[in-house]
Short mmCIF file of C-alpha atoms in Angstrom, two decimals:
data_model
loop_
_atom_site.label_atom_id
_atom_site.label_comp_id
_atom_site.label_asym_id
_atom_site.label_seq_id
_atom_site.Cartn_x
_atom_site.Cartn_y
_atom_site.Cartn_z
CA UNK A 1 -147.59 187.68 -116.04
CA UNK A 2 -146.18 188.61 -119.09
CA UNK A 3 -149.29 189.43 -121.44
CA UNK A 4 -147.86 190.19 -124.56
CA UNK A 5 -149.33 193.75 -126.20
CA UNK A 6 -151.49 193.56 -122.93
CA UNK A 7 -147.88 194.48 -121.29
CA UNK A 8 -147.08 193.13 -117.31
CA UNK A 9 -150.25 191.98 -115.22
CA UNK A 10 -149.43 191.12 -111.34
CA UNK A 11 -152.13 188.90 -109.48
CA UNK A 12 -152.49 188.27 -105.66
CA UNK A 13 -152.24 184.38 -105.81
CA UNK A 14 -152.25 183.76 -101.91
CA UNK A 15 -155.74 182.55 -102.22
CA UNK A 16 -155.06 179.91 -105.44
CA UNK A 17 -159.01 179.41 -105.67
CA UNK A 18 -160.04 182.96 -105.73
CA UNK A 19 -156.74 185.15 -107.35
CA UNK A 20 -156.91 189.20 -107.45
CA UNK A 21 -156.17 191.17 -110.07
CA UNK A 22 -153.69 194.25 -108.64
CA UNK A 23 -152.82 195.92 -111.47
CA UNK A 24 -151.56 196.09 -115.42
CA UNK A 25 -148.15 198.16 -116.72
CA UNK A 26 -147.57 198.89 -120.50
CA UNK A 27 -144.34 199.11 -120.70
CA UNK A 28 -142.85 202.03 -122.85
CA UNK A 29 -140.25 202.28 -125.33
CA UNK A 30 -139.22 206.01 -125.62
CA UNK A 31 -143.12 206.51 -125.32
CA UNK A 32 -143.92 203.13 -127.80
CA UNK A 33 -145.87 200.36 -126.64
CA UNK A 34 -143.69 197.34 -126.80
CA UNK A 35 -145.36 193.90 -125.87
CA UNK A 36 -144.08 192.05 -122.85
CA UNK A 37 -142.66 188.03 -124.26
CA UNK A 38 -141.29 186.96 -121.05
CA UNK A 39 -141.05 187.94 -117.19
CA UNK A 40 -138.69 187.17 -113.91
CA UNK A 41 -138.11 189.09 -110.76
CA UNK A 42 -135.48 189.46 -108.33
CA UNK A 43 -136.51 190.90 -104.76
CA UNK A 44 -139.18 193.87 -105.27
CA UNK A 45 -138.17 194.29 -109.25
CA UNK A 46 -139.56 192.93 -112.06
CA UNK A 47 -137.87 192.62 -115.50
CA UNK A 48 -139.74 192.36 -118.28
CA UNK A 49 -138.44 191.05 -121.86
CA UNK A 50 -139.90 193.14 -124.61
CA UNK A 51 -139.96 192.74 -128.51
CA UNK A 52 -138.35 195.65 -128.52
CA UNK A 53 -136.56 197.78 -126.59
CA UNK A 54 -134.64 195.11 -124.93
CA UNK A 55 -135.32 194.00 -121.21
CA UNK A 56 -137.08 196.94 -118.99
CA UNK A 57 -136.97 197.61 -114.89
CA UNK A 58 -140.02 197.43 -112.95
CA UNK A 59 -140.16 198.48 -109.30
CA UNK A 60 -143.07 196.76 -107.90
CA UNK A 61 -142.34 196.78 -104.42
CA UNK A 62 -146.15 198.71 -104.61
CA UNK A 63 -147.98 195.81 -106.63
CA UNK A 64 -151.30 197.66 -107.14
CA UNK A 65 -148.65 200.42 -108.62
CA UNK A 66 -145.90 199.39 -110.72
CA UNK A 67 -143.06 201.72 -112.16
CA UNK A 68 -141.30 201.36 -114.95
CA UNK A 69 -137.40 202.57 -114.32
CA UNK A 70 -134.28 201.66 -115.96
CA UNK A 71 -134.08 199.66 -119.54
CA UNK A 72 -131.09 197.96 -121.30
CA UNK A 73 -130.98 197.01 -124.84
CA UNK A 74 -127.45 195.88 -125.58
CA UNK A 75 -128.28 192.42 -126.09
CA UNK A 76 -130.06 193.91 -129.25
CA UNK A 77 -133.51 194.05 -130.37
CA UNK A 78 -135.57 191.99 -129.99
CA UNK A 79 -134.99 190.48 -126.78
CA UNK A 80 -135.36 186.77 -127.16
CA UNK A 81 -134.98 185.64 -123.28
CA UNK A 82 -134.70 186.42 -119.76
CA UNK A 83 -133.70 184.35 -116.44
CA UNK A 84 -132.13 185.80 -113.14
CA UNK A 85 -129.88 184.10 -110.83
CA UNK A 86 -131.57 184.78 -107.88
CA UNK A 87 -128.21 183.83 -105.80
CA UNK A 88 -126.30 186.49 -107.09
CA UNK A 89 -128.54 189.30 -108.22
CA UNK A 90 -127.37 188.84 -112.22
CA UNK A 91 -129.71 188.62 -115.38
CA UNK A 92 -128.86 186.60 -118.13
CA UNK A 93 -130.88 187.81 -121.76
CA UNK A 94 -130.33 186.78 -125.00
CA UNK A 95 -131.15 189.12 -128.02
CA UNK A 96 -130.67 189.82 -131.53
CA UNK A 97 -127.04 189.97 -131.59
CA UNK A 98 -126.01 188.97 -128.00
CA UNK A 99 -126.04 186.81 -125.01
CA UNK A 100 -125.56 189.58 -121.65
CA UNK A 101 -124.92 189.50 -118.37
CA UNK A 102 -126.59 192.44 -116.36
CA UNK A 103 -126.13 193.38 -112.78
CA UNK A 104 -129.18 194.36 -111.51
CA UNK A 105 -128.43 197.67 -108.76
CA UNK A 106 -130.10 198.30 -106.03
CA UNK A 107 -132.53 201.00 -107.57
CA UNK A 108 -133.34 197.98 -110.25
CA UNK A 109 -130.82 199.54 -112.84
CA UNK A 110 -129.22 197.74 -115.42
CA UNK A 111 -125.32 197.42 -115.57
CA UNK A 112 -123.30 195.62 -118.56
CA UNK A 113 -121.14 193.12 -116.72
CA UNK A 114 -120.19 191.12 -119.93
CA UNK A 115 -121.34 189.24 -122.97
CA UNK A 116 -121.00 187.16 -125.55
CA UNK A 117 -122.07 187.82 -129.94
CA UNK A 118 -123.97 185.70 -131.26
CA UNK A 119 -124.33 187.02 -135.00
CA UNK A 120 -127.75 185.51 -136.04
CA UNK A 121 -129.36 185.89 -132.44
CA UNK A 122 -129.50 183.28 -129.62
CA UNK A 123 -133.00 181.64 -128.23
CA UNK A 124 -133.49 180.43 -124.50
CA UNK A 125 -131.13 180.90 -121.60
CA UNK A 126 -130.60 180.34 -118.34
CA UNK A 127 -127.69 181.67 -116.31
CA UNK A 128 -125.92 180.76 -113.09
CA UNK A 129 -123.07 182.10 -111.70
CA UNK A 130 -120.24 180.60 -113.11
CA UNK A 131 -122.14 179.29 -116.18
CA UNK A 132 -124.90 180.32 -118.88
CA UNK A 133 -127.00 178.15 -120.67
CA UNK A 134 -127.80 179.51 -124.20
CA UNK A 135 -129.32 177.84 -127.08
CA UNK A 136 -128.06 179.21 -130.17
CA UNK A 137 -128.28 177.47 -133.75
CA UNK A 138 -129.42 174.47 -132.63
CA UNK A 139 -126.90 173.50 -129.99
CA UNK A 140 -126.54 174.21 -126.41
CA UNK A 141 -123.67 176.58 -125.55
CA UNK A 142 -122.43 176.23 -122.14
CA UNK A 143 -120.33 179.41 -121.68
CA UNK A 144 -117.71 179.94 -119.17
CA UNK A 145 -118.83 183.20 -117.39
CA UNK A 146 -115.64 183.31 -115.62
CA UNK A 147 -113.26 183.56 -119.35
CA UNK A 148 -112.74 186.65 -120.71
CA UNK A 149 -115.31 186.83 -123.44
CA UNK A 150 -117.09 184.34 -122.05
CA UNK A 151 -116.04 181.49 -123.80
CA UNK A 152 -118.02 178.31 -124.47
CA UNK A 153 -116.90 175.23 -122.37
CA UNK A 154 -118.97 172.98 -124.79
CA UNK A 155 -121.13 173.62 -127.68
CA UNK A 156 -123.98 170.60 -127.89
CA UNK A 157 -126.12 170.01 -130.74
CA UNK A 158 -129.64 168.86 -129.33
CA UNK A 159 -131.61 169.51 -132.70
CA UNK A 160 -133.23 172.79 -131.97
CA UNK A 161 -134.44 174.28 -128.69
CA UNK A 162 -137.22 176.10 -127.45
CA UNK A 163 -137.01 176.15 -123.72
CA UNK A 164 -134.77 174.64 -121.08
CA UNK A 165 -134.22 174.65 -117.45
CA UNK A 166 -130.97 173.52 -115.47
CA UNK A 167 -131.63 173.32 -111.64
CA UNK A 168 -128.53 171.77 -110.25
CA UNK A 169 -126.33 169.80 -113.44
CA UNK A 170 -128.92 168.65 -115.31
CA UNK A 171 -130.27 170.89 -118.50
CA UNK A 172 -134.17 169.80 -119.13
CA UNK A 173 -134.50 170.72 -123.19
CA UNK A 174 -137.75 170.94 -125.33
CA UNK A 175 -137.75 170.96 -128.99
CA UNK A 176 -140.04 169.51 -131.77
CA UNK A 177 -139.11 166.27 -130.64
CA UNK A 178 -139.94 166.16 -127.32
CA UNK A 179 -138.06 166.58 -123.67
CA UNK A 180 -134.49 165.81 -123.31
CA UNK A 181 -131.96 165.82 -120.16
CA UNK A 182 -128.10 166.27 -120.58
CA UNK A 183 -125.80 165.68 -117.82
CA UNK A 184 -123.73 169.34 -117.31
CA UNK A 185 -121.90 168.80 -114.38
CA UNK A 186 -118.80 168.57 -116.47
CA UNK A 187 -119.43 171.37 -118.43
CA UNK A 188 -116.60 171.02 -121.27
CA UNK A 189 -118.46 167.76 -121.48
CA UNK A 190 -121.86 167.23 -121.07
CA UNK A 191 -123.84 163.87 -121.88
CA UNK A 192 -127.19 162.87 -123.12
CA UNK A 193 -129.32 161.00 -120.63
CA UNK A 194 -132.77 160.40 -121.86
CA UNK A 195 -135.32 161.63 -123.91
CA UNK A 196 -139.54 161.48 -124.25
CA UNK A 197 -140.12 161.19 -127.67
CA UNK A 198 -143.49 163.19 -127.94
CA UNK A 199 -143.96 166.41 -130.07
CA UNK A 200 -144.29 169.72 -127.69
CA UNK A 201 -145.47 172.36 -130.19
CA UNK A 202 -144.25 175.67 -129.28
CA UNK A 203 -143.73 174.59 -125.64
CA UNK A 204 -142.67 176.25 -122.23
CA UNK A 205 -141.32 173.94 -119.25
CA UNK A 206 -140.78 174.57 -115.58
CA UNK A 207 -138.54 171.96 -113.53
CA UNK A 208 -140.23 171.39 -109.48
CA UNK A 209 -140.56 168.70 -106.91
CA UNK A 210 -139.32 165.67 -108.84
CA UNK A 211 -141.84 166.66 -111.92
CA UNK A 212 -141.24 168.66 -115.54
CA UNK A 213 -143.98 170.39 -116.20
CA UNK A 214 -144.94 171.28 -119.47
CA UNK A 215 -147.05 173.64 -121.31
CA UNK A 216 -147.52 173.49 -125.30
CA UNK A 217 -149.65 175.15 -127.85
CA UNK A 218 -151.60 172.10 -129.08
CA UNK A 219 -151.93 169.84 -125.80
CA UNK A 220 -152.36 172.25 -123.33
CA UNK A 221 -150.22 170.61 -120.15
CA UNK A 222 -147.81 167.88 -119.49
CA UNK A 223 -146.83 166.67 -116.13
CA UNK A 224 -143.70 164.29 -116.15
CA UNK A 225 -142.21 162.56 -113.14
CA UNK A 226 -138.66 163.30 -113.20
CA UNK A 227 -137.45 159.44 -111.25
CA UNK A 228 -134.69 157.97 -113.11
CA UNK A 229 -133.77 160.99 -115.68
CA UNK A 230 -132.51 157.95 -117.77
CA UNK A 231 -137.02 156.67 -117.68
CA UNK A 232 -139.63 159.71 -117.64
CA UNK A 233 -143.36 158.97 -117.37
CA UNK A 234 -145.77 161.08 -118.88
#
């Protein structure tokens, strides 16, 4: 869990009903507290995105003992996102100035492998292998991760973003407006599908099992049955 000035909490969850608190890491900016905005993990590491000091290493391979390791802050401070791509051990951050690429190492080290500026500072983003979803101004950058410099295949104005998730070709998109779905899987083209018009304030999403689920400031969650992408139900 990311907690915020609380820093990284890691629960036991094998027993839903009854979880068990293991243990709580502050995570340290040359000895400075820096809250925790956002979590993911790859094998035994957990990488924390921090409002400042960029995204931070956690070896957690001992759960009840977590320990902080390696840091990057290229993408500039602060970090705005965080999402690996669990296929091919890379995470994707935005920042203050940048969109990165990061290889995580074995020993949960952080290496540049690439990036793209983005002057004012880019929002959500969530990175494959070939591709990287970021949401920058507005619009939807799909960048080609493959191009030197990473160049966008398609830049898509959607109105604002605050979250998204792409499992498989489809990009899921919150804003003030609601959920929307875009077609990607022609990525120097992608297409607007559908859209729920209801207000998410400040809202967080997670795409599973033929649902978007969504969690928002003022009304709590939202369950949507994915169906027809075209016809959501609430």
């Amino acid at each position: 869990l990311a907690c915020g000035e609380g820093g990284l909490e890691i629960w036991d969850v094998q027993d839903p009903v009854v979880p068990q608190f293991l243990s709580r890491k502050e995570i340290l900016y040359f000895g400075f507290e820096t809250p925790v905005g956002g979590v993911d993990i790859y094998q035994n590491f957990a990488f924390a995105e921090c409002s400042f000091g960029g995204v931070h290493s956690i070896d957690a391979s001992d759960p009840t003992n977590p320990v902080q390791i390696a840091f990057n802050a290229a993408m500039g401070n602060p970090a705005s996102s965080i999402h690996v791509s669990q296929g091919d051990g890379q995470l994707h951050t935005t920042g203050a100035q940048f969109y990165l690429r990061l290889a995580i190492q074995p020993d949960g080290s952080l290496n540049n492998a690439g990036g793209r500026e983005f002057i004012f500072g880019a929002g959500d983003v969530y990175g494959k292998h070939e591709v990287a979803y970021v949401s920058y101004g507005g619009s939807m950058y799909i960048l080609d991760l493959f191009a030197p410099g990473f160049l966008p295949w398609s830049i898509t104005d959607v109105g604002g973003i605050t979250e998204m998730e792409v499992p498989g070709d489809t990009a899921y998109i919150v804003n003030g407006d609601g959920l929307h779905v875009y077609d990607g899987s022609t990525h120097n083209n992608p297409f607007h599908v559908g859209s729920l018009n209801v207000i998410y304030s400040t809202a967080d999403l997670a795409v599973a099992n033929g649902y978007v689920i969504i969690t928002e400031s003022q009304g709590g969650l939202n369950v949507l049955v994915i169906g027809d992408v075209t016809n959501h139900v609430e």
